[in-house]
């Protein structure tokens, strides 16, 4: 369940910043399938994954954090 919340937030920020799933996966150095797994909530993002995502999207991990987890 927690992974699903993170995944929705990551997807929303990715789209807001204009990245395709393919382009974003390349930017953060992961496969499209891994990014898809995280975005669908099937896999919990690791701390290093979240750090890379926040760096590329230029948002803090706090901004990425689902509101209910703050």
PDB file of N, CA, C and O in Angstrom, residues 11-40:
ATOM      1  N   UNK A  11       4.704   9.361 -10.344  1.00  0.00           N
ATOM      2  CA  UNK A  11       4.089   9.493 -11.672  1.00  0.00           C
ATOM      3  C   UNK A  11       3.560  10.907 -11.895  1.00  0.00           C
ATOM      4  O   UNK A  11       3.771  11.503 -12.941  1.00  0.00           O
ATOM      5  N   UNK A  12       2.879  11.459 -10.901  1.00  0.00           N
ATOM      6  CA  UNK A  12       2.313  12.804 -11.032  1.00  0.00           C
ATOM      7  C   UNK A  12       3.404  13.849 -11.249  1.00  0.00           C
ATOM      8  O   UNK A  12       3.290  14.692 -12.149  1.00  0.00           O
ATOM      9  N   UNK A  13       4.475  13.786 -10.467  1.00  0.00           N
ATOM     10  CA  UNK A  13       5.564  14.744 -10.635  1.00  0.00           C
ATOM     11  C   UNK A  13       6.279  14.545 -11.965  1.00  0.00           C
ATOM     12  O   UNK A  13       6.667  15.515 -12.619  1.00  0.00           O
ATOM     13  N   UNK A  14       6.452  13.288 -12.374  1.00  0.00           N
ATOM     14  CA  UNK A  14       7.113  13.001 -13.662  1.00  0.00           C
ATOM     15  C   UNK A  14       6.326  13.635 -14.803  1.00  0.00           C
ATOM     16  O   UNK A  14       6.895  14.317 -15.665  1.00  0.00           O
ATOM     17  N   UNK A  15       5.016  13.448 -14.792  1.00  0.00           N
ATOM     18  CA  UNK A  15       4.175  14.007 -15.857  1.00  0.00           C
ATOM     19  C   UNK A  15       4.152  15.530 -15.791  1.00  0.00           C
ATOM     20  O   UNK A  15       4.191  16.196 -16.819  1.00  0.00           O
ATOM     21  N   UNK A  16       4.090  16.070 -14.582  1.00  0.00           N
ATOM     22  CA  UNK A  16       4.081  17.515 -14.397  1.00  0.00           C
ATOM     23  C   UNK A  16       5.346  18.148 -14.984  1.00  0.00           C
ATOM     24  O   UNK A  16       5.288  19.224 -15.578  1.00  0.00           O
ATOM     25  N   UNK A  17       6.467  17.449 -14.859  1.00  0.00           N
ATOM     26  CA  UNK A  17       7.745  17.956 -15.370  1.00  0.00           C
ATOM     27  C   UNK A  17       7.954  17.619 -16.847  1.00  0.00           C
ATOM     28  O   UNK A  17       8.990  17.947 -17.414  1.00  0.00           O
ATOM     29  N   UNK A  18       6.983  16.930 -17.467  1.00  0.00           N
ATOM     30  CA  UNK A  18       7.032  16.681 -18.900  1.00  0.00           C
ATOM     31  C   UNK A  18       7.843  15.479 -19.346  1.00  0.00           C
ATOM     32  O   UNK A  18       8.207  15.380 -20.518  1.00  0.00           O
ATOM     33  N   UNK A  19       8.126  14.560 -18.441  1.00  0.00           N
ATOM     34  CA  UNK A  19       8.893  13.362 -18.791  1.00  0.00           C
ATOM     35  C   UNK A  19       7.971  12.230 -19.225  1.00  0.00           C
ATOM     36  O   UNK A  19       6.930  12.015 -18.595  1.00  0.00           O
ATOM     37  N   UNK A  20       8.374  11.507 -20.267  1.00  0.00           N
ATOM     38  CA  UNK A  20       7.718  10.241 -20.578  1.00  0.00           C
ATOM     39  C   UNK A  20       8.295   9.206 -19.618  1.00  0.00           C
ATOM     40  O   UNK A  20       9.350   9.425 -19.011  1.00  0.00           O
ATOM     41  N   UNK A  21       7.639   8.087 -19.508  1.00  0.00           N
ATOM     42  CA  UNK A  21       8.159   7.030 -18.644  1.00  0.00           C
ATOM     43  C   UNK A  21       9.524   6.567 -19.156  1.00  0.00           C
ATOM     44  O   UNK A  21      10.450   6.376 -18.371  1.00  0.00           O
ATOM     45  N   UNK A  22       9.650   6.428 -20.466  1.00  0.00           N
ATOM     46  CA  UNK A  22      10.912   5.976 -21.061  1.00  0.00           C
ATOM     47  C   UNK A  22      12.031   6.987 -20.822  1.00  0.00           C
ATOM     48  O   UNK A  22      13.143   6.624 -20.429  1.00  0.00           O
ATOM     49  N   UNK A  23      11.735   8.245 -21.086  1.00  0.00           N
ATOM     50  CA  UNK A  23      12.746   9.283 -20.907  1.00  0.00           C
ATOM     51  C   UNK A  23      13.168   9.443 -19.459  1.00  0.00           C
ATOM     52  O   UNK A  23      14.352   9.635 -19.157  1.00  0.00           O
ATOM     53  N   UNK A  24      12.208   9.341 -18.550  1.00  0.00           N
ATOM     54  CA  UNK A  24      12.514   9.494 -17.134  1.00  0.00           C
ATOM     55  C   UNK A  24      13.329   8.316 -16.620  1.00  0.00           C
ATOM     56  O   UNK A  24      14.287   8.504 -15.865  1.00  0.00           O
ATOM     57  N   UNK A  25      12.965   7.107 -17.035  1.00  0.00           N
ATOM     58  CA  UNK A  25      13.717   5.928 -16.621  1.00  0.00           C
ATOM     59  C   UNK A  25      15.175   6.058 -17.053  1.00  0.00           C
ATOM     60  O   UNK A  25      16.090   5.752 -16.281  1.00  0.00           O
ATOM     61  N   UNK A  26      15.394   6.548 -18.264  1.00  0.00           N
ATOM     62  CA  UNK A  26      16.756   6.730 -18.764  1.00  0.00           C
ATOM     63  C   UNK A  26      17.505   7.764 -17.921  1.00  0.00           C
ATOM     64  O   UNK A  26      18.666   7.561 -17.565  1.00  0.00           O
ATOM     65  N   UNK A  27      16.825   8.851 -17.576  1.00  0.00           N
ATOM     66  CA  UNK A  27      17.447   9.914 -16.775  1.00  0.00           C
ATOM     67  C   UNK A  27      17.875   9.431 -15.394  1.00  0.00           C
ATOM     68  O   UNK A  27      18.907   9.843 -14.888  1.00  0.00           O
ATOM     69  N   UNK A  28      17.062   8.588 -14.782  1.00  0.00           N
ATOM     70  CA  UNK A  28      17.390   8.132 -13.426  1.00  0.00           C
ATOM     71  C   UNK A  28      18.179   6.818 -13.429  1.00  0.00           C
ATOM     72  O   UNK A  28      18.557   6.323 -12.372  1.00  0.00           O
ATOM     73  N   UNK A  29      18.419   6.279 -14.602  1.00  0.00           N
ATOM     74  CA  UNK A  29      19.281   5.101 -14.711  1.00  0.00           C
ATOM     75  C   UNK A  29      18.651   3.785 -14.311  1.00  0.00           C
ATOM     76  O   UNK A  29      19.326   2.914 -13.760  1.00  0.00           O
ATOM     77  N   UNK A  30      17.358   3.642 -14.577  1.00  0.00           N
ATOM     78  CA  UNK A  30      16.684   2.370 -14.296  1.00  0.00           C
ATOM     79  C   UNK A  30      15.928   1.926 -15.543  1.00  0.00           C
ATOM     80  O   UNK A  30      15.748   2.700 -16.477  1.00  0.00           O
ATOM     81  N   UNK A  31      15.478   0.696 -15.539  1.00  0.00           N
ATOM     82  CA  UNK A  31      14.702   0.203 -16.673  1.00  0.00           C
ATOM     83  C   UNK A  31      13.280   0.763 -16.614  1.00  0.00           C
ATOM     84  O   UNK A  31      12.790   1.137 -15.545  1.00  0.00           O
ATOM     85  N   UNK A  32      12.646   0.810 -17.770  1.00  0.00           N
ATOM     86  CA  UNK A  32      11.254   1.258 -17.839  1.00  0.00           C
ATOM     87  C   UNK A  32      10.378   0.327 -17.006  1.00  0.00           C
ATOM     88  O   UNK A  32       9.456   0.778 -16.329  1.00  0.00           O
ATOM     89  N   UNK A  33      10.690  -0.967 -17.044  1.00  0.00           N
ATOM     90  CA  UNK A  33       9.864  -1.915 -16.282  1.00  0.00           C
ATOM     91  C   UNK A  33       9.978  -1.668 -14.778  1.00  0.00           C
ATOM     92  O   UNK A  33       8.972  -1.747 -14.063  1.00  0.00           O
ATOM     93  N   UNK A  34      11.168  -1.328 -14.287  1.00  0.00           N
ATOM     94  CA  UNK A  34      11.322  -1.026 -12.859  1.00  0.00           C
ATOM     95  C   UNK A  34      10.536   0.233 -12.502  1.00  0.00           C
ATOM     96  O   UNK A  34       9.805   0.254 -11.509  1.00  0.00           O
ATOM     97  N   UNK A  35      10.659   1.269 -13.306  1.00  0.00           N
ATOM     98  CA  UNK A  35       9.912   2.500 -13.052  1.00  0.00           C
ATOM     99  C   UNK A  35       8.412   2.218 -13.059  1.00  0.00           C
ATOM    100  O   UNK A  35       7.681   2.691 -12.183  1.00  0.00           O
ATOM    101  N   UNK A  36       7.953   1.431 -14.018  1.00  0.00           N
ATOM    102  CA  UNK A  36       6.536   1.070 -14.083  1.00  0.00           C
ATOM    103  C   UNK A  36       6.081   0.324 -12.849  1.00  0.00           C
ATOM    104  O   UNK A  36       4.986   0.567 -12.331  1.00  0.00           O
ATOM    105  N   UNK A  37       6.910  -0.597 -12.365  1.00  0.00           N
ATOM    106  CA  UNK A  37       6.586  -1.358 -11.151  1.00  0.00           C
ATOM    107  C   UNK A  37       6.410  -0.413  -9.961  1.00  0.00           C
ATOM    108  O   UNK A  37       5.476  -0.559  -9.178  1.00  0.00           O
ATOM    109  N   UNK A  38       7.317   0.557  -9.838  1.00  0.00           N
ATOM    110  CA  UNK A  38       7.232   1.518  -8.734  1.00  0.00           C
ATOM    111  C   UNK A  38       5.989   2.386  -8.892  1.00  0.00           C
ATOM    112  O   UNK A  38       5.231   2.579  -7.939  1.00  0.00           O
ATOM    113  N   UNK A  39       5.756   2.895 -10.100  1.00  0.00           N
ATOM    114  CA  UNK A  39       4.610   3.779 -10.318  1.00  0.00           C
ATOM    115  C   UNK A  39       3.276   3.076 -10.088  1.00  0.00           C
ATOM    116  O   UNK A  39       2.315   3.698  -9.658  1.00  0.00           O
ATOM    117  N   UNK A  40       3.208   1.788 -10.375  1.00  0.00           N
ATOM    118  CA  UNK A  40       1.967   1.027 -10.150  1.00  0.00           C
ATOM    119  C   UNK A  40       1.820   0.579  -8.698  1.00  0.00           C
ATOM    120  O   UNK A  40       0.779   0.054  -8.317  1.00  0.00           O
TER     121      UNK A  40
END
